[in-house]
CSV table of C-alpha atoms in Angstrom, one decimal:
chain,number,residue,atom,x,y,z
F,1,UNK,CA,0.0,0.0,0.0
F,2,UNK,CA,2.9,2.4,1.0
F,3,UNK,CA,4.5,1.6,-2.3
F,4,UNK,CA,1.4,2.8,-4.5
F,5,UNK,CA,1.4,5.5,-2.7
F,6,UNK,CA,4.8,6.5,-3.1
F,7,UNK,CA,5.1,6.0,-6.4
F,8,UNK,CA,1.6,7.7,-6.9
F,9,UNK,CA,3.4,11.1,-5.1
F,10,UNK,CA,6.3,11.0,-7.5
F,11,UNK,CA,4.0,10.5,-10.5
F,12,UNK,CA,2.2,14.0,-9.4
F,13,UNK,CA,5.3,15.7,-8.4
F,14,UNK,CA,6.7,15.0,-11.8
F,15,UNK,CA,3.6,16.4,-13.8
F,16,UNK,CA,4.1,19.8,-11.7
F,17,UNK,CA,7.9,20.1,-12.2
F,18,UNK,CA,6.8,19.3,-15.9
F,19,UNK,CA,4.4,22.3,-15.9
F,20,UNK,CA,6.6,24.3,-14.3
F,21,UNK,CA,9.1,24.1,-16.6
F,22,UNK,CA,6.7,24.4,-19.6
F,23,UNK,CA,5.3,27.4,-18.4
F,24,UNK,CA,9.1,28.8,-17.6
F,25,UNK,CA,10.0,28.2,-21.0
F,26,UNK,CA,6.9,30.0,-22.7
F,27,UNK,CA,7.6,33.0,-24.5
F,28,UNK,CA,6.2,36.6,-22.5
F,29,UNK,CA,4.7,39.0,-25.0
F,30,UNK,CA,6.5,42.0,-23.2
F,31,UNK,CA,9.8,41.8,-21.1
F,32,UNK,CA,11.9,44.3,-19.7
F,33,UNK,CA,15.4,44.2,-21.0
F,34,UNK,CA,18.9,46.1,-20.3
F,35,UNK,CA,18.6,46.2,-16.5
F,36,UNK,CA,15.8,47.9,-16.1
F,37,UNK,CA,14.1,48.5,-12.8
F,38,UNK,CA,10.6,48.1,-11.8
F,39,UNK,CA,11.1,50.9,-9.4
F,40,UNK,CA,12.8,53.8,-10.4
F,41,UNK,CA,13.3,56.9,-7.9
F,42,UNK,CA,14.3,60.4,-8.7
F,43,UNK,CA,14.9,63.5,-6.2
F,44,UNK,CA,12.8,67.0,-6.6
F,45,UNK,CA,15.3,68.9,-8.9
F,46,UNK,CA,15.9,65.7,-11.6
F,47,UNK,CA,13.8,65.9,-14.7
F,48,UNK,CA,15.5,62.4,-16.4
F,49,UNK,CA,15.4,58.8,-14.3
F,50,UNK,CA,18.8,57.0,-14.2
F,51,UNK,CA,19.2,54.1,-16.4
F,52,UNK,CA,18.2,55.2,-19.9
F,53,UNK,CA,14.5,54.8,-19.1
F,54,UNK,CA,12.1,51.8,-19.3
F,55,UNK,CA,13.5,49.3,-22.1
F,56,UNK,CA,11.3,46.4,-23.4
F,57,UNK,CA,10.6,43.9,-26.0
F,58,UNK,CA,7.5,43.8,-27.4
F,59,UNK,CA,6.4,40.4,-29.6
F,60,UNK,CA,2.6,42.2,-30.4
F,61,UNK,CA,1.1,45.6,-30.2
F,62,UNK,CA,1.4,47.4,-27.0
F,63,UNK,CA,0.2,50.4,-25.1
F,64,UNK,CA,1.7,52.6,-22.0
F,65,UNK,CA,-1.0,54.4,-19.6
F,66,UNK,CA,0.3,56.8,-16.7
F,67,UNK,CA,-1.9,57.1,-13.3
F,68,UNK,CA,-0.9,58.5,-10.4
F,69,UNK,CA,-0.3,56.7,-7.0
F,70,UNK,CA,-2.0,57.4,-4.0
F,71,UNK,CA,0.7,59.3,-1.7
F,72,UNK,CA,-0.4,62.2,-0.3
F,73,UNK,CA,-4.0,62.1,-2.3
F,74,UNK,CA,-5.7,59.8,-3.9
F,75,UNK,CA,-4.6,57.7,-6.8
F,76,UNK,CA,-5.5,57.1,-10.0
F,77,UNK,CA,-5.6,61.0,-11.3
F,78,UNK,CA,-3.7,61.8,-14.9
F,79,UNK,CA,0.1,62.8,-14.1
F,80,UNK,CA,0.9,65.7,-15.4
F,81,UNK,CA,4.8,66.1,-14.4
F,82,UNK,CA,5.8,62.5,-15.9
F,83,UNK,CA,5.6,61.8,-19.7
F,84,UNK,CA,6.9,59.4,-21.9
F,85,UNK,CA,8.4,59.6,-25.7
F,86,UNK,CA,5.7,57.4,-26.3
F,87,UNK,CA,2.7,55.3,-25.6
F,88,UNK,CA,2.1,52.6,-28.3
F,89,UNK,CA,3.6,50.8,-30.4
F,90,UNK,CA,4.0,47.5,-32.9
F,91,UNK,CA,6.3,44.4,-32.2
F,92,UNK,CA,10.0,45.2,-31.6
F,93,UNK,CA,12.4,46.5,-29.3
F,94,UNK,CA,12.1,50.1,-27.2
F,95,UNK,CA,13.8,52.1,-25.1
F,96,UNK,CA,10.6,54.8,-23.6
F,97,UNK,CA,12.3,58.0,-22.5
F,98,UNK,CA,10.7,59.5,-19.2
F,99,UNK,CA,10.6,62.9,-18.9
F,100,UNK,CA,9.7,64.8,-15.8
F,101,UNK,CA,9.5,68.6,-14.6
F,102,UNK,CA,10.8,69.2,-11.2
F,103,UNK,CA,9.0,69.0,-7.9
F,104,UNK,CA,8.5,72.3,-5.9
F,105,UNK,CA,5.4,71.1,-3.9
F,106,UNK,CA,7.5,69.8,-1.3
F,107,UNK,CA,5.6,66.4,-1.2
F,108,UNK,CA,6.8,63.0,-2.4
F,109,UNK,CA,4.8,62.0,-5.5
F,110,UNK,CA,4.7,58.4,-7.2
F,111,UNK,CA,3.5,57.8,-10.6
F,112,UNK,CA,2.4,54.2,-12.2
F,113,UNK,CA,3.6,52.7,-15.6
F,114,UNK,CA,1.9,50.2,-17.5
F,115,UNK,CA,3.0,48.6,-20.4
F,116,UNK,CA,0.4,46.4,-21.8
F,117,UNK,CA,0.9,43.7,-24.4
F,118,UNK,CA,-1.4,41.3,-24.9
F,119,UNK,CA,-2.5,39.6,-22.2
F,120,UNK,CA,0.7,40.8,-20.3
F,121,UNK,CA,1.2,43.7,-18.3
F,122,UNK,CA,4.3,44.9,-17.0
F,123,UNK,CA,4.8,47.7,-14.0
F,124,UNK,CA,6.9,50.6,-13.4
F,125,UNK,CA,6.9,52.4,-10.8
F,126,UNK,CA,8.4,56.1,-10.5
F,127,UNK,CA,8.8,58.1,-7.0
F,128,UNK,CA,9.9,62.1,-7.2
F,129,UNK,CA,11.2,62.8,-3.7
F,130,UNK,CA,10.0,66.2,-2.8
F,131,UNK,CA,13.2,67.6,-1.5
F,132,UNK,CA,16.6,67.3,-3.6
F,133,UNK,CA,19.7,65.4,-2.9
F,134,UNK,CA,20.8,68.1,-0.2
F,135,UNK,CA,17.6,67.8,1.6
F,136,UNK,CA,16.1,71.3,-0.2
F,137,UNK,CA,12.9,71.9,-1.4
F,138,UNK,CA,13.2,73.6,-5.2
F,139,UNK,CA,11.6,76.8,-5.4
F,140,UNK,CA,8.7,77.4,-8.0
F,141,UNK,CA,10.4,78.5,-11.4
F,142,UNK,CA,7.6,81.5,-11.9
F,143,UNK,CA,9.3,82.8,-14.8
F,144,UNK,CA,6.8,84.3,-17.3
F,145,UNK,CA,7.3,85.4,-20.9
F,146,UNK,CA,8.1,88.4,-22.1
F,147,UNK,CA,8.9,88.5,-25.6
F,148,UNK,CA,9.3,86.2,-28.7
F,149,UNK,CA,11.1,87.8,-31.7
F,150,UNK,CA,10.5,85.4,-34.9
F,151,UNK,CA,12.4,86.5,-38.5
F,152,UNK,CA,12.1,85.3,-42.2
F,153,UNK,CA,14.9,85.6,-44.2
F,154,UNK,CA,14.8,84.3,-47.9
F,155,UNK,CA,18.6,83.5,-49.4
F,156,UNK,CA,17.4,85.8,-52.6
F,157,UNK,CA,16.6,88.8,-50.8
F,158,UNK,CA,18.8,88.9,-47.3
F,159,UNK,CA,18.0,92.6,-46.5
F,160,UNK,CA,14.0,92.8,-46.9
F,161,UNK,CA,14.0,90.0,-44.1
F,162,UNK,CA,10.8,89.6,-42.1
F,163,UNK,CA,10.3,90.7,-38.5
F,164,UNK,CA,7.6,89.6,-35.7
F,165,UNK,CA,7.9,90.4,-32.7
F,166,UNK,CA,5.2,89.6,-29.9
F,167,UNK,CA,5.6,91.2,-25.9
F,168,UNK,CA,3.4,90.1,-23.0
F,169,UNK,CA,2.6,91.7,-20.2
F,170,UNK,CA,0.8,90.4,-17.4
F,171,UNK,CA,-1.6,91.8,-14.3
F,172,UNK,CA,-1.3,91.2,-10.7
F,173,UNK,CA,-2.4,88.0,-10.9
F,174,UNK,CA,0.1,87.1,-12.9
F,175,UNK,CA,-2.8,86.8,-16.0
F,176,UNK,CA,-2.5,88.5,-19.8
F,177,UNK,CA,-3.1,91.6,-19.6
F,178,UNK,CA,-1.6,92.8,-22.8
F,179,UNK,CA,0.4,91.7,-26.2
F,180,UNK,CA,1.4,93.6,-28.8
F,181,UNK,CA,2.1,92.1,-32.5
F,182,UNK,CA,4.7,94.1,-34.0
F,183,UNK,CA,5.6,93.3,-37.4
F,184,UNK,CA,8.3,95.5,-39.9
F,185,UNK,CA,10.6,94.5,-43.0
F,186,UNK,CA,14.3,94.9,-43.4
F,187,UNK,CA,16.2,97.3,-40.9
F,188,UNK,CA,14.4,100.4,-42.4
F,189,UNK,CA,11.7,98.6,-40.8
F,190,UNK,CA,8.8,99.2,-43.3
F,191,UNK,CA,5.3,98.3,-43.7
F,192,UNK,CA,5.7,98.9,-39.7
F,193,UNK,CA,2.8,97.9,-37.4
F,194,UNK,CA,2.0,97.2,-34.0
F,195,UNK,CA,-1.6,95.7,-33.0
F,196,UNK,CA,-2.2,95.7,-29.2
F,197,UNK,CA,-4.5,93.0,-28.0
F,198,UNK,CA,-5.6,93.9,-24.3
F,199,UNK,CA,-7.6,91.6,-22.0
F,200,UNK,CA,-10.0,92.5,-19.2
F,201,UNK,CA,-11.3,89.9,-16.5
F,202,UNK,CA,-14.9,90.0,-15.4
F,203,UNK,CA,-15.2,86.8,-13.5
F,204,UNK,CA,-15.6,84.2,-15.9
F,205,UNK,CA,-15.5,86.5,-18.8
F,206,UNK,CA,-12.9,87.9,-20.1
F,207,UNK,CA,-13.4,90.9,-23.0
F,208,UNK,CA,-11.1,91.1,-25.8
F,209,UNK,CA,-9.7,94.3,-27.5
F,210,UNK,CA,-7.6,94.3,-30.9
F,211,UNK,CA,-6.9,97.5,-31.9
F,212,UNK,CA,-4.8,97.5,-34.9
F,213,UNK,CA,-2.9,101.1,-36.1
F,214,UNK,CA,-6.0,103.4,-36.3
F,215,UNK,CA,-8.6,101.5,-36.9
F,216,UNK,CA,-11.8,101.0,-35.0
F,217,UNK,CA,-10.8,98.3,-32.5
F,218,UNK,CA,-12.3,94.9,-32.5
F,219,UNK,CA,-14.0,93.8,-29.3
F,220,UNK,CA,-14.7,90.2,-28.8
F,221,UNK,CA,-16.4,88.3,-25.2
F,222,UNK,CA,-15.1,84.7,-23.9
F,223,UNK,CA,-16.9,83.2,-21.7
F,224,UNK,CA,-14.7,80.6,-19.6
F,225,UNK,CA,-15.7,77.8,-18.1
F,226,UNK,CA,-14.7,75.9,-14.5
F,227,UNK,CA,-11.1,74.6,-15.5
F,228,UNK,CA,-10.1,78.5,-17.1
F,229,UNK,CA,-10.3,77.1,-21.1
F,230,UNK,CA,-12.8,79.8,-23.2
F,231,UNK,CA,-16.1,77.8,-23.7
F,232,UNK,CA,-17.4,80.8,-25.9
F,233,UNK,CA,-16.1,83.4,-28.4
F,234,UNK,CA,-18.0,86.3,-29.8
F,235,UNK,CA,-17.2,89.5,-31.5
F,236,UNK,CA,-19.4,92.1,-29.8
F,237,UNK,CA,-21.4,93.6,-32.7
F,238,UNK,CA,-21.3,97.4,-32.8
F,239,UNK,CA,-23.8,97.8,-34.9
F,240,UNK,CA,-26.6,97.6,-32.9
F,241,UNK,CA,-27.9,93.9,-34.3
F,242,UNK,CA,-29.6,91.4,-31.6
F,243,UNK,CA,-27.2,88.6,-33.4
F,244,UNK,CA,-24.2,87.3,-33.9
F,245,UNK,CA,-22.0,84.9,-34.7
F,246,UNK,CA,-20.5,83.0,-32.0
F,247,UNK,CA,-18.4,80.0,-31.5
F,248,UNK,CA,-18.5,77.4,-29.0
F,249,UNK,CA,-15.1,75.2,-27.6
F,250,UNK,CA,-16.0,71.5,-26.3
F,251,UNK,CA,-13.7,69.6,-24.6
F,252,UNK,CA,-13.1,66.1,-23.1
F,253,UNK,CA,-12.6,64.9,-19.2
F,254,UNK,CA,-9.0,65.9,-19.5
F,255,UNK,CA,-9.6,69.4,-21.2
F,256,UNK,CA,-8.5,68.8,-24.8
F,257,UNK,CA,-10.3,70.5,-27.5
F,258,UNK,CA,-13.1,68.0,-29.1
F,259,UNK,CA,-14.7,70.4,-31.3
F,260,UNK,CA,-15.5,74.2,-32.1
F,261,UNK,CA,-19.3,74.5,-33.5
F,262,UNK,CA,-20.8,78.0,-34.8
F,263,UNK,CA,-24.1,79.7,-34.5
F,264,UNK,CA,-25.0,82.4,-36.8
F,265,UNK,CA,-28.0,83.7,-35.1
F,266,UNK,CA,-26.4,84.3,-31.2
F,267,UNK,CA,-28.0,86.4,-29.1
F,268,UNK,CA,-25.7,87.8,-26.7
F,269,UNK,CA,-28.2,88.9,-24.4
F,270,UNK,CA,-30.9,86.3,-24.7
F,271,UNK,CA,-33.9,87.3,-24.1
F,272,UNK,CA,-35.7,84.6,-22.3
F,273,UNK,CA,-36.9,82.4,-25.5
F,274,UNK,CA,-36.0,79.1,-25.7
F,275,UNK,CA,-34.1,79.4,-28.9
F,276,UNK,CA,-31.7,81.5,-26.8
F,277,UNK,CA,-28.1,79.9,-27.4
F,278,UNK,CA,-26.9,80.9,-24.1
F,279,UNK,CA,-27.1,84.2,-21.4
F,280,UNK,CA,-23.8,85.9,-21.2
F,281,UNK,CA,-22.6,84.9,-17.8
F,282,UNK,CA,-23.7,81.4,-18.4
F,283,UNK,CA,-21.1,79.0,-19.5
F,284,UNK,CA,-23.0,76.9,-22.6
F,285,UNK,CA,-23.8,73.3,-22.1
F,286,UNK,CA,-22.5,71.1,-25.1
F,287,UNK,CA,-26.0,70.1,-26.1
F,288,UNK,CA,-27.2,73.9,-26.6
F,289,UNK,CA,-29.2,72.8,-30.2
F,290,UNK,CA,-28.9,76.2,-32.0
F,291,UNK,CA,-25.1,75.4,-31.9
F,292,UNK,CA,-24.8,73.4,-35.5
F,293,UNK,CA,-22.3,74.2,-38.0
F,294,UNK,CA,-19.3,72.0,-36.8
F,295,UNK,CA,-16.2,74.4,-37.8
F,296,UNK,CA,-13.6,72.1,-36.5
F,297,UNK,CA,-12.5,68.4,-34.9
F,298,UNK,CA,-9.6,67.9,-33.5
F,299,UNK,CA,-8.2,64.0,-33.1
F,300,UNK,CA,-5.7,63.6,-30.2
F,301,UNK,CA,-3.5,60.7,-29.8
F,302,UNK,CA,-1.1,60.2,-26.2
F,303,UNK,CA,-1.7,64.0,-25.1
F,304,UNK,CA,-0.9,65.5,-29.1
F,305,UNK,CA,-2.8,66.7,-31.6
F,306,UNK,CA,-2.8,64.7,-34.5
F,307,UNK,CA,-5.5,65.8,-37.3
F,308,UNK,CA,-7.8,68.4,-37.7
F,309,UNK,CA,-11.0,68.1,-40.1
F,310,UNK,CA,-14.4,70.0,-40.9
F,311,UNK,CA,-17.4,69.5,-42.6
F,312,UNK,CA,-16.4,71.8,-45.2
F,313,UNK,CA,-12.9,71.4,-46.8
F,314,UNK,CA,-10.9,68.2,-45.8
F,315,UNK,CA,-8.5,68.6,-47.8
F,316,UNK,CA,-7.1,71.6,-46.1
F,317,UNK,CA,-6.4,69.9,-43.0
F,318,UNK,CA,-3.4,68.2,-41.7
F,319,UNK,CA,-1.4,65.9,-39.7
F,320,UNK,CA,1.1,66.2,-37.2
F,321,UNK,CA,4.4,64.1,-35.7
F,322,UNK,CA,6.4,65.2,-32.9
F,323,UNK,CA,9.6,64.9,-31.2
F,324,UNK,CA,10.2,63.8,-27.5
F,325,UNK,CA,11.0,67.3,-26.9
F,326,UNK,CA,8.5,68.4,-23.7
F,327,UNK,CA,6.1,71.8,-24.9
F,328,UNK,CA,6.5,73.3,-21.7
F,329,UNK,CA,6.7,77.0,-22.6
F,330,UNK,CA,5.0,79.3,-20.4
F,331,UNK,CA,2.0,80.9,-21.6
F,332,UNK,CA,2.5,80.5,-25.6
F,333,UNK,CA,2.4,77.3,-28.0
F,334,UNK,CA,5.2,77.5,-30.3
F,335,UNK,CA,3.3,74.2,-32.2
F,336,UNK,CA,0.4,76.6,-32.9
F,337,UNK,CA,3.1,79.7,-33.8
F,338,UNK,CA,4.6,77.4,-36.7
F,339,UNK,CA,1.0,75.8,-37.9
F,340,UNK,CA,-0.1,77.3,-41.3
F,341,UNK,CA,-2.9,77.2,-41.0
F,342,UNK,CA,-4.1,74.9,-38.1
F,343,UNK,CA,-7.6,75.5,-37.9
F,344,UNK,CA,-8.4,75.4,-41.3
F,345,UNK,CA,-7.7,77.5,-44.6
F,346,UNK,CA,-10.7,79.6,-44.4
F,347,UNK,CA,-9.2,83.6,-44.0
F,348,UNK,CA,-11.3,85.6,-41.3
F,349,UNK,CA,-10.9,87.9,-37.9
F,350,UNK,CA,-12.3,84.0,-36.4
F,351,UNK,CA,-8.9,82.2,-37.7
F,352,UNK,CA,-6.9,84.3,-36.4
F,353,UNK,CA,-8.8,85.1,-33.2
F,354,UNK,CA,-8.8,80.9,-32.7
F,355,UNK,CA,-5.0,80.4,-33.5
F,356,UNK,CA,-4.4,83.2,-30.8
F,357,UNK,CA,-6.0,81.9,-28.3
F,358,UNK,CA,-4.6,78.2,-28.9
F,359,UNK,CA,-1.2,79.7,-29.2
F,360,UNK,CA,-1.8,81.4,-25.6
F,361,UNK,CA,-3.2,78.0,-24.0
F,362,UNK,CA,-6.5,79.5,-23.5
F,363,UNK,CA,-8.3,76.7,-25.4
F,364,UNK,CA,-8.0,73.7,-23.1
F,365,UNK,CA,-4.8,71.6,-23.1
F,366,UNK,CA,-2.5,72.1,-25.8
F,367,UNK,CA,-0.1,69.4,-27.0
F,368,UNK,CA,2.7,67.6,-24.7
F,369,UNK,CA,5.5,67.5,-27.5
F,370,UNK,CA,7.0,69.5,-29.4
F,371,UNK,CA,6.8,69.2,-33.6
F,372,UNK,CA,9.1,68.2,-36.3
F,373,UNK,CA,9.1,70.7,-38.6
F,374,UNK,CA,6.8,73.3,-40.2
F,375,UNK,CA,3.1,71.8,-41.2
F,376,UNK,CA,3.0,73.2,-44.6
F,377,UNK,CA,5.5,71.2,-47.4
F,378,UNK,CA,4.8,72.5,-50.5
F,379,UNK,CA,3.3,70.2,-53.4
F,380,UNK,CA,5.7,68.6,-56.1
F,381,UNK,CA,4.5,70.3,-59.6
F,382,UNK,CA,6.1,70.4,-63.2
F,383,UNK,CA,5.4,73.3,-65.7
F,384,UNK,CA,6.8,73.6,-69.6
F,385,UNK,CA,7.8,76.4,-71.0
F,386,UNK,CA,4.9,78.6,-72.1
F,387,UNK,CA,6.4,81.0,-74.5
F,388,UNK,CA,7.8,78.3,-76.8
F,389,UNK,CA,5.6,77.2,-79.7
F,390,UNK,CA,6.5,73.6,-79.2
F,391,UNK,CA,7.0,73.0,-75.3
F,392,UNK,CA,11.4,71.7,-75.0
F,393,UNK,CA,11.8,72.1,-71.8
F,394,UNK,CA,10.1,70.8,-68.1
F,395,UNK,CA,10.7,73.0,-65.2
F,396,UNK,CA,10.5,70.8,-62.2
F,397,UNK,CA,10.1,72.6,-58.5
F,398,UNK,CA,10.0,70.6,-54.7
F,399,UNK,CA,10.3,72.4,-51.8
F,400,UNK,CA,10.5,71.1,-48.1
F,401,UNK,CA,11.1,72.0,-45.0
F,402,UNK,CA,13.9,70.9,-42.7
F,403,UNK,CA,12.8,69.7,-39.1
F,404,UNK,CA,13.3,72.5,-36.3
F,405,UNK,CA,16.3,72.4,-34.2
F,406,UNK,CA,15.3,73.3,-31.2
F,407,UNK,CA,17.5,75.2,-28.1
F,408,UNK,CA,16.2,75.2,-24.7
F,409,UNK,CA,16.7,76.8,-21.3
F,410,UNK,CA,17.1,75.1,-17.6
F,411,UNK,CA,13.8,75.0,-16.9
F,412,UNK,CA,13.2,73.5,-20.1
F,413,UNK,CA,11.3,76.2,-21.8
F,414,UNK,CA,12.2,77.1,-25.5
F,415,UNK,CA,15.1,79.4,-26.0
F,416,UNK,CA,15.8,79.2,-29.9
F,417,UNK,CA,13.9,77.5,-32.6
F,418,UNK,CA,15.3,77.3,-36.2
F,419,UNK,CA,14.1,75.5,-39.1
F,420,UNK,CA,14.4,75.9,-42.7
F,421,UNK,CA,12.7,76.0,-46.1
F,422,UNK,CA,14.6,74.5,-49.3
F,423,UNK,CA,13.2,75.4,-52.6
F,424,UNK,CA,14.7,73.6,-55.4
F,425,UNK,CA,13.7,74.0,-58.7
F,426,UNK,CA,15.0,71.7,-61.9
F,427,UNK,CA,14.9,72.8,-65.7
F,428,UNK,CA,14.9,69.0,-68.0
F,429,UNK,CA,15.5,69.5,-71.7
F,430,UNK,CA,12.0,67.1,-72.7
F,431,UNK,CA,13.6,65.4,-75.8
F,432,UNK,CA,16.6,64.0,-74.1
F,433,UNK,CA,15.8,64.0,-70.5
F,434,UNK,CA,18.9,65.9,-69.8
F,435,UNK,CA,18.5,68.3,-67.0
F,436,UNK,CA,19.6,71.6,-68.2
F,437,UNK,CA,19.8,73.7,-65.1
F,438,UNK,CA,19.6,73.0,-61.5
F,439,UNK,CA,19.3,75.7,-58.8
F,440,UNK,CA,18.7,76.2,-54.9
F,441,UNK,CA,17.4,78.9,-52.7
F,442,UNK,CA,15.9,78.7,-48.8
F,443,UNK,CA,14.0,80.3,-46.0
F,444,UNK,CA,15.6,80.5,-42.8
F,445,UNK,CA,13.2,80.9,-39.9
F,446,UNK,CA,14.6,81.5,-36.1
F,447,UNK,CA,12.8,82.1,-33.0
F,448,UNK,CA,14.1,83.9,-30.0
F,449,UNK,CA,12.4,83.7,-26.5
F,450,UNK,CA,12.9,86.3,-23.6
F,451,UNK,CA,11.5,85.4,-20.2
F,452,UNK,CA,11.2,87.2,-16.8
């Protein structure tokens, strides 16, 4: 009897060592590779983790989400000082890059990673120490902007270069208060002009004034809703009509910009009926029916923008790619300073107005990384010669931009920006094929930051 059961017991031990070792030698979807920690921890002042970040192998598609860990407050929150250069991906080997800004709250903070792939998941864990090495808690940057100075120059025509300048100044509560545009040509700076844009807070509204040389200024109304982003836009009529056209900013959970949807027929004071869009004062409810021409959706994807589209004109709308590079610049979007045009290639005081107020991080949350290069790459196009009876010769152009090299201070804010624009055009003699000519010429673009 003691025999059976003996050899009974090694019969089952030997089918779990079996399984054991089958399951050992199975193949993981995702596994962490080079050395890499589960639990990585970084003191207040440090913006990189040690190690060369989270590296993985990945044998299927794979996704990266961020949450918070309950600390100090409760978990599970979107983390807003930790991002990664990216958050999804095919098969293959990665190396994620983790970014972080520095920690002047004085408080330990701990963020969660997950890489999911498959059916496996795999955990990082990051902890910011409040305090730095030395036992110091950093002080708040505060550092504001003051001016951006952007030029044009075009190889051809060095001395009738293109200057913008924008300047910021800011009210006690450290909000815009005023920006002037100033724009000029060459050093005998003409065409010279200045527009001032000035804002005035009224509680949740804020009003609007452009005034550009001596022209009547332009007065427009935002209301704003509870997280600060403008939920509605209108020029304030000052002609005396009951209507207007107004335009109204949806957003998601985590304030990026769904949608922007016009009414022609606004009434800014409402007057009770129940076609009334909205009261002024009143912040309007995404459902609000008389809201139904859809100007412009936005498609995000891991915290950046990455198409735009209307019901109108498709085809005028773009993509975007981006760099690792963190868009942390205080109070301005250079993304949105370089798009031509970003929302849409309709002309109009409401393009402008809406790029402005994107560039200035009024319209929700604005993209985490910084872009590539300049939007706008000009179409490949052929022309003949029109002035010869039979056409000899093909005149080829392609122009392109370069990506932007980008220049950054200690707190990680934009210092320099330069990119530029190659136009290369190619003259082919038709019969042979030979090309005949071949010449080059660029645009150089640089941007300059000044802070306070």
């Amino acid at each position: 009897m003691m025999k059976n059961l003996w050899i009974s017991f090694c019969f089952l031990l030997t089918l779990a060592v079996a399984g054991c070792s089958d399951e050992d030698e199975t193949p993981k979807n995702v596994t962490l590779t080079n050395g890499t920690q589960t639990t990585q921890v970084v003191y207040a002042d440090q913006t990189q983790t040690g190690g060369g970040g989270i590296s993985f192998t990945a044998l299927a598609d794979w996704t990266a989400t961020v949450t918070e860990v309950a600390l100090s407050k409760a978990g599970g929150s979107t983390v807003d000082w930790l991002t990664l250069s990216a958050y999804s991906g095919g098969p293959g080997e990665y190396t994620l890059t983790l970014t972080l800004k520095e920690n002047n709250t004085g408080q330990d903070r701990m963020a969660k990673i997950e890489i999911v792939c498959g059916s496996d998941v795999i955990t990082i864990t990051v902890e910011q120490k409040g305090t730095t090495e030395g036992g110091e808690t950093p002080a708040p940057r505060g550092k504001r902007l003051a001016r951006m100075e952007y030029a044009n120059v075009d190889s051809n025509y060095p001395d009738s270069y293109g200057k913008y300048i924008l300047t910021f100044a800011y009210d006690a509560q450290g909000r815009l208060s005023e920006m002037h545009d100033i724009s000029y040509v060459g050093d005998e700076q003409a065409y010279y002009s200045d527009d001032v844009y000035t804002f005035t807070y009224e509680g949740q509204q804020v009003r609007l004034e452009q005034a550009k040389n001596d022209y009547e200024p332009y007065v427009y109304v935002m209301q704003m809703n509870e997280a600060g982003d403008v939920a509605l836009l209108y020029e304030e009529d000052s002609y005396g009509s009951s209507t207007v056209t107004a335009w109204r900013f949806d957003y998601d959970n985590d304030r990026y910009l769904q949608r922007i949807v016009e009414d022609n027929l606004y009434e800014p004071d409402g007057d009770g009926d129940e076609d009334d869009d909205v009261d002024v004062g009143v912040v309007p409810e995404p459902s609000t029916r008389a809201f139904t021409s859809e100007r412009l959706s936005l498609s995000w994807q891991d915290g950046n923008l990455r198409s735009t589209t209307n019901e109108w004109a498709q085809d005028y709308y773009m993509t975007w790619d981006y760099t690792s590079h963190p868009n942390e610049t205080p109070g301005l979007d250079f993304n949105v300073m370089s798009a031509r045009p970003l929302f849409g290639n309709q002309s109009g005081d409401y393009t402008d107005i809406v790029n402005m107020l994107f560039a200035l991080r009024m319209l929700g949350q604005n993209s985490r990384n910084l872009v590539k290069n300049d939007y706008v790459n000009w179409a490949y196009h052929s022309s003949v010669n029109p002035d010869a009876p039979e056409p000899t010769t093909q005149t080829t152009h392609e122009d392109y931009w370069l990506p932007f090299e980008y220049t950054f201070t200690a707190e990680n804010y934009l210092s320099r920006v330069t990119a530029r624009a190659v136009l290369r055009t190619t003259v082919t003699d038709i019969a042979s094929g030979q090309v005949i000519s071949e010449s080059e010429s660029y645009y150089d673009d640089e941007y300059l930051f000044t802070y306070e």
